[in-house]
mmCIF file of C-alpha atoms in Angstrom:
data_model
loop_
_atom_site.group_PDB
_atom_site.id
_atom_site.type_symbol
_atom_site.label_atom_id
_atom_site.label_comp_id
_atom_site.label_asym_id
_atom_site.label_seq_id
_atom_site.Cartn_x
_atom_site.Cartn_y
_atom_site.Cartn_z
ATOM 1 C CA UNK A 1 94.288 95.389 155.670
ATOM 2 C CA UNK A 2 90.885 93.246 156.013
ATOM 3 C CA UNK A 3 89.084 92.840 159.066
ATOM 4 C CA UNK A 4 86.218 90.261 159.882
ATOM 5 C CA UNK A 5 82.769 93.036 161.048
ATOM 6 C CA UNK A 6 83.525 90.556 164.412
ATOM 7 C CA UNK A 7 86.518 91.782 165.404
ATOM 8 C CA UNK A 8 88.110 94.436 166.882
ATOM 9 C CA UNK A 9 90.831 96.372 165.891
ATOM 10 C CA UNK A 10 92.768 98.162 168.080
ATOM 11 C CA UNK A 11 95.862 100.516 168.278
ATOM 12 C CA UNK A 12 97.736 100.561 171.187
ATOM 13 C CA UNK A 13 100.231 103.263 171.299
ATOM 14 C CA UNK A 14 103.355 102.885 174.377
ATOM 15 C CA UNK A 15 105.692 105.289 175.280
ATOM 16 C CA UNK A 16 108.539 103.933 177.817
ATOM 17 C CA UNK A 17 110.039 107.423 179.168
ATOM 18 C CA UNK A 18 112.571 106.304 181.625
ATOM 19 C CA UNK A 19 114.398 103.383 179.187
ATOM 20 C CA UNK A 20 116.794 105.138 177.108
ATOM 21 C CA UNK A 21 118.071 101.942 174.858
ATOM 22 C CA UNK A 22 116.281 100.169 172.346
ATOM 23 C CA UNK A 23 117.673 96.710 173.905
ATOM 24 C CA UNK A 24 116.224 97.828 177.401
ATOM 25 C CA UNK A 25 112.516 99.695 175.732
ATOM 26 C CA UNK A 26 112.249 95.586 173.256
ATOM 27 C CA UNK A 27 112.673 93.819 176.785
ATOM 28 C CA UNK A 28 109.697 95.005 178.159
ATOM 29 C CA UNK A 29 107.417 95.000 175.369
ATOM 30 C CA UNK A 30 108.234 91.669 174.772
ATOM 31 C CA UNK A 31 106.300 89.653 177.241
ATOM 32 C CA UNK A 32 102.903 92.235 175.876
ATOM 33 C CA UNK A 33 103.881 91.726 172.786
ATOM 34 C CA UNK A 34 103.807 87.353 173.137
ATOM 35 C CA UNK A 35 100.723 87.652 174.755
ATOM 36 C CA UNK A 36 98.982 90.144 172.694
ATOM 37 C CA UNK A 37 100.324 88.755 169.026
ATOM 38 C CA UNK A 38 100.175 91.896 167.022
ATOM 39 C CA UNK A 39 99.208 91.925 163.330
ATOM 40 C CA UNK A 40 101.627 94.813 163.274
ATOM 41 C CA UNK A 41 103.897 96.598 165.186
ATOM 42 C CA UNK A 42 106.078 99.553 164.958
ATOM 43 C CA UNK A 43 109.095 100.425 167.503
ATOM 44 C CA UNK A 44 110.890 103.884 167.260
ATOM 45 C CA UNK A 45 112.965 106.344 169.851
ATOM 46 C CA UNK A 46 111.140 109.339 170.002
ATOM 47 C CA UNK A 47 112.435 112.075 168.431
ATOM 48 C CA UNK A 48 114.407 114.196 170.438
ATOM 49 C CA UNK A 49 112.604 118.008 169.648
ATOM 50 C CA UNK A 50 108.697 116.055 170.116
ATOM 51 C CA UNK A 51 106.730 116.094 172.899
ATOM 52 C CA UNK A 52 107.740 112.474 174.338
ATOM 53 C CA UNK A 53 110.811 110.844 175.470
ATOM 54 C CA UNK A 54 112.655 106.884 175.471
ATOM 55 C CA UNK A 55 110.916 104.842 173.088
ATOM 56 C CA UNK A 56 107.732 104.308 171.171
ATOM 57 C CA UNK A 57 105.896 101.054 170.586
ATOM 58 C CA UNK A 58 102.446 101.236 168.273
ATOM 59 C CA UNK A 59 100.353 98.215 168.494
ATOM 60 C CA UNK A 60 97.416 96.782 165.686
ATOM 61 C CA UNK A 61 96.156 94.134 167.923
ATOM 62 C CA UNK A 62 93.000 91.850 166.825
ATOM 63 C CA UNK A 63 90.646 90.777 169.426
ATOM 64 C CA UNK A 64 87.452 88.913 168.432
ATOM 65 C CA UNK A 65 84.398 90.769 169.284
ATOM 66 C CA UNK A 66 82.874 89.152 172.394
ATOM 67 C CA UNK A 67 79.402 87.241 172.363
ATOM 68 C CA UNK A 68 76.884 88.045 175.186
ATOM 69 C CA UNK A 69 76.936 84.798 177.701
ATOM 70 C CA UNK A 70 72.851 84.801 177.290
ATOM 71 C CA UNK A 71 72.253 85.761 174.522
ATOM 72 C CA UNK A 72 74.870 85.081 172.712
ATOM 73 C CA UNK A 73 75.060 88.028 170.449
ATOM 74 C CA UNK A 74 74.811 91.107 172.857
ATOM 75 C CA UNK A 75 74.176 94.430 171.854
ATOM 76 C CA UNK A 76 78.395 95.738 169.812
ATOM 77 C CA UNK A 77 78.238 98.644 171.869
ATOM 78 C CA UNK A 78 78.487 96.381 175.124
ATOM 79 C CA UNK A 79 80.409 93.802 173.457
ATOM 80 C CA UNK A 80 82.870 96.314 172.225
ATOM 81 C CA UNK A 81 83.151 97.904 175.851
ATOM 82 C CA UNK A 82 84.531 94.501 177.050
ATOM 83 C CA UNK A 83 87.034 93.605 174.612
ATOM 84 C CA UNK A 84 88.346 96.763 175.057
ATOM 85 C CA UNK A 85 87.986 97.292 178.854
ATOM 86 C CA UNK A 86 89.818 93.239 179.359
ATOM 87 C CA UNK A 87 92.504 95.152 177.104
ATOM 88 C CA UNK A 88 92.910 98.440 179.081
ATOM 89 C CA UNK A 89 93.001 96.382 182.858
ATOM 90 C CA UNK A 90 95.673 94.386 181.064
ATOM 91 C CA UNK A 91 97.352 97.078 179.852
ATOM 92 C CA UNK A 92 97.239 98.543 183.348
ATOM 93 C CA UNK A 93 95.027 101.643 182.132
ATOM 94 C CA UNK A 94 91.346 102.697 183.359
ATOM 95 C CA UNK A 95 88.594 100.560 181.154
ATOM 96 C CA UNK A 96 86.067 102.960 182.709
ATOM 97 C CA UNK A 97 87.961 106.113 180.496
ATOM 98 C CA UNK A 98 87.069 104.269 177.224
ATOM 99 C CA UNK A 99 85.239 106.527 175.545
ATOM 100 C CA UNK A 100 82.810 105.606 172.683
ATOM 101 C CA UNK A 101 81.080 107.120 169.912
ATOM 102 C CA UNK A 102 77.753 108.187 169.158
ATOM 103 C CA UNK A 103 77.086 104.623 166.714
ATOM 104 C CA UNK A 104 78.849 102.277 169.508
ATOM 105 C CA UNK A 105 81.333 101.062 167.206
ATOM 106 C CA UNK A 106 84.656 102.396 168.171
ATOM 107 C CA UNK A 107 86.116 104.579 170.745
ATOM 108 C CA UNK A 108 89.381 105.757 172.404
ATOM 109 C CA UNK A 109 90.927 105.451 176.219
ATOM 110 C CA UNK A 110 93.636 108.399 176.248
ATOM 111 C CA UNK A 111 95.470 108.245 179.543
ATOM 112 C CA UNK A 112 96.015 111.858 179.488
ATOM 113 C CA UNK A 113 97.463 111.720 183.283
ATOM 114 C CA UNK A 114 100.179 109.953 181.852
ATOM 115 C CA UNK A 115 100.904 106.231 181.943
ATOM 116 C CA UNK A 116 102.251 105.752 185.172
ATOM 117 C CA UNK A 117 99.626 102.823 185.881
ATOM 118 C CA UNK A 118 100.723 101.061 182.930
ATOM 119 C CA UNK A 119 104.218 99.195 183.276
ATOM 120 C CA UNK A 120 104.536 99.057 179.378
ATOM 121 C CA UNK A 121 103.622 102.778 178.572
ATOM 122 C CA UNK A 122 100.277 102.642 177.102
ATOM 123 C CA UNK A 123 98.581 105.827 176.937
ATOM 124 C CA UNK A 124 96.543 105.755 174.035
ATOM 125 C CA UNK A 125 93.724 102.718 172.594
ATOM 126 C CA UNK A 126 92.110 103.636 170.275
ATOM 127 C CA UNK A 127 89.579 100.671 168.544
ATOM 128 C CA UNK A 128 86.867 100.140 165.844
ATOM 129 C CA UNK A 129 84.876 97.317 164.884
ATOM 130 C CA UNK A 130 86.037 95.239 162.036
ATOM 131 C CA UNK A 131 88.384 98.087 160.558
ATOM 132 C CA UNK A 132 91.713 99.754 161.530
ATOM 133 C CA UNK A 133 90.689 102.766 163.297
ATOM 134 C CA UNK A 134 93.607 104.544 161.639
ATOM 135 C CA UNK A 135 92.122 103.541 158.100
ATOM 136 C CA UNK A 136 88.961 102.644 158.761
ATOM 137 C CA UNK A 137 88.299 102.438 154.736
ATOM 138 C CA UNK A 138 90.922 99.822 154.732
ATOM 139 C CA UNK A 139 92.375 98.153 151.626
ATOM 140 C CA UNK A 140 94.731 100.345 149.273
ATOM 141 C CA UNK A 141 95.409 103.757 148.789
ATOM 142 C CA UNK A 142 95.268 105.451 145.910
ATOM 143 C CA UNK A 143 98.213 107.845 144.494
ATOM 144 C CA UNK A 144 98.534 109.460 141.426
ATOM 145 C CA UNK A 145 101.869 109.705 140.998
ATOM 146 C CA UNK A 146 102.657 106.946 138.444
ATOM 147 C CA UNK A 147 106.777 106.424 140.527
ATOM 148 C CA UNK A 148 108.121 107.376 136.664
ATOM 149 C CA UNK A 149 110.608 109.728 137.931
ATOM 150 C CA UNK A 150 111.947 106.202 140.913
ATOM 151 C CA UNK A 151 113.574 105.229 137.307
#
């Protein structure tokens, strides 16, 4: 997926540990999904042998890179902090825990203490300006296998 350099692309990881059915998890996440309107979303039951319990959600959310109110521009670092800070606060996480990378174009917020502050079970936000934080190169993957064995 391609993104504009003026997009803040966020991966939001959620975990509802005390929910026991997919239906209950989807009901709990529906208001958040409706509000954030992610460009991609994945929902699954946590693997029984994994570290997490309940149900997991991965949301790919694209936010506009805010403009500085006084100059109309602002540096990328402060604008990224503004966008991610608002998202973190909405998720019930502490925006002060967002650790920005050294070039100021991305970062992560990891709620190491669990998801107690978030009604949606949000525990991780990965953010990058202009690209998916999990696929910063964006675009197509080149596979060496031709796929002939599938016919």
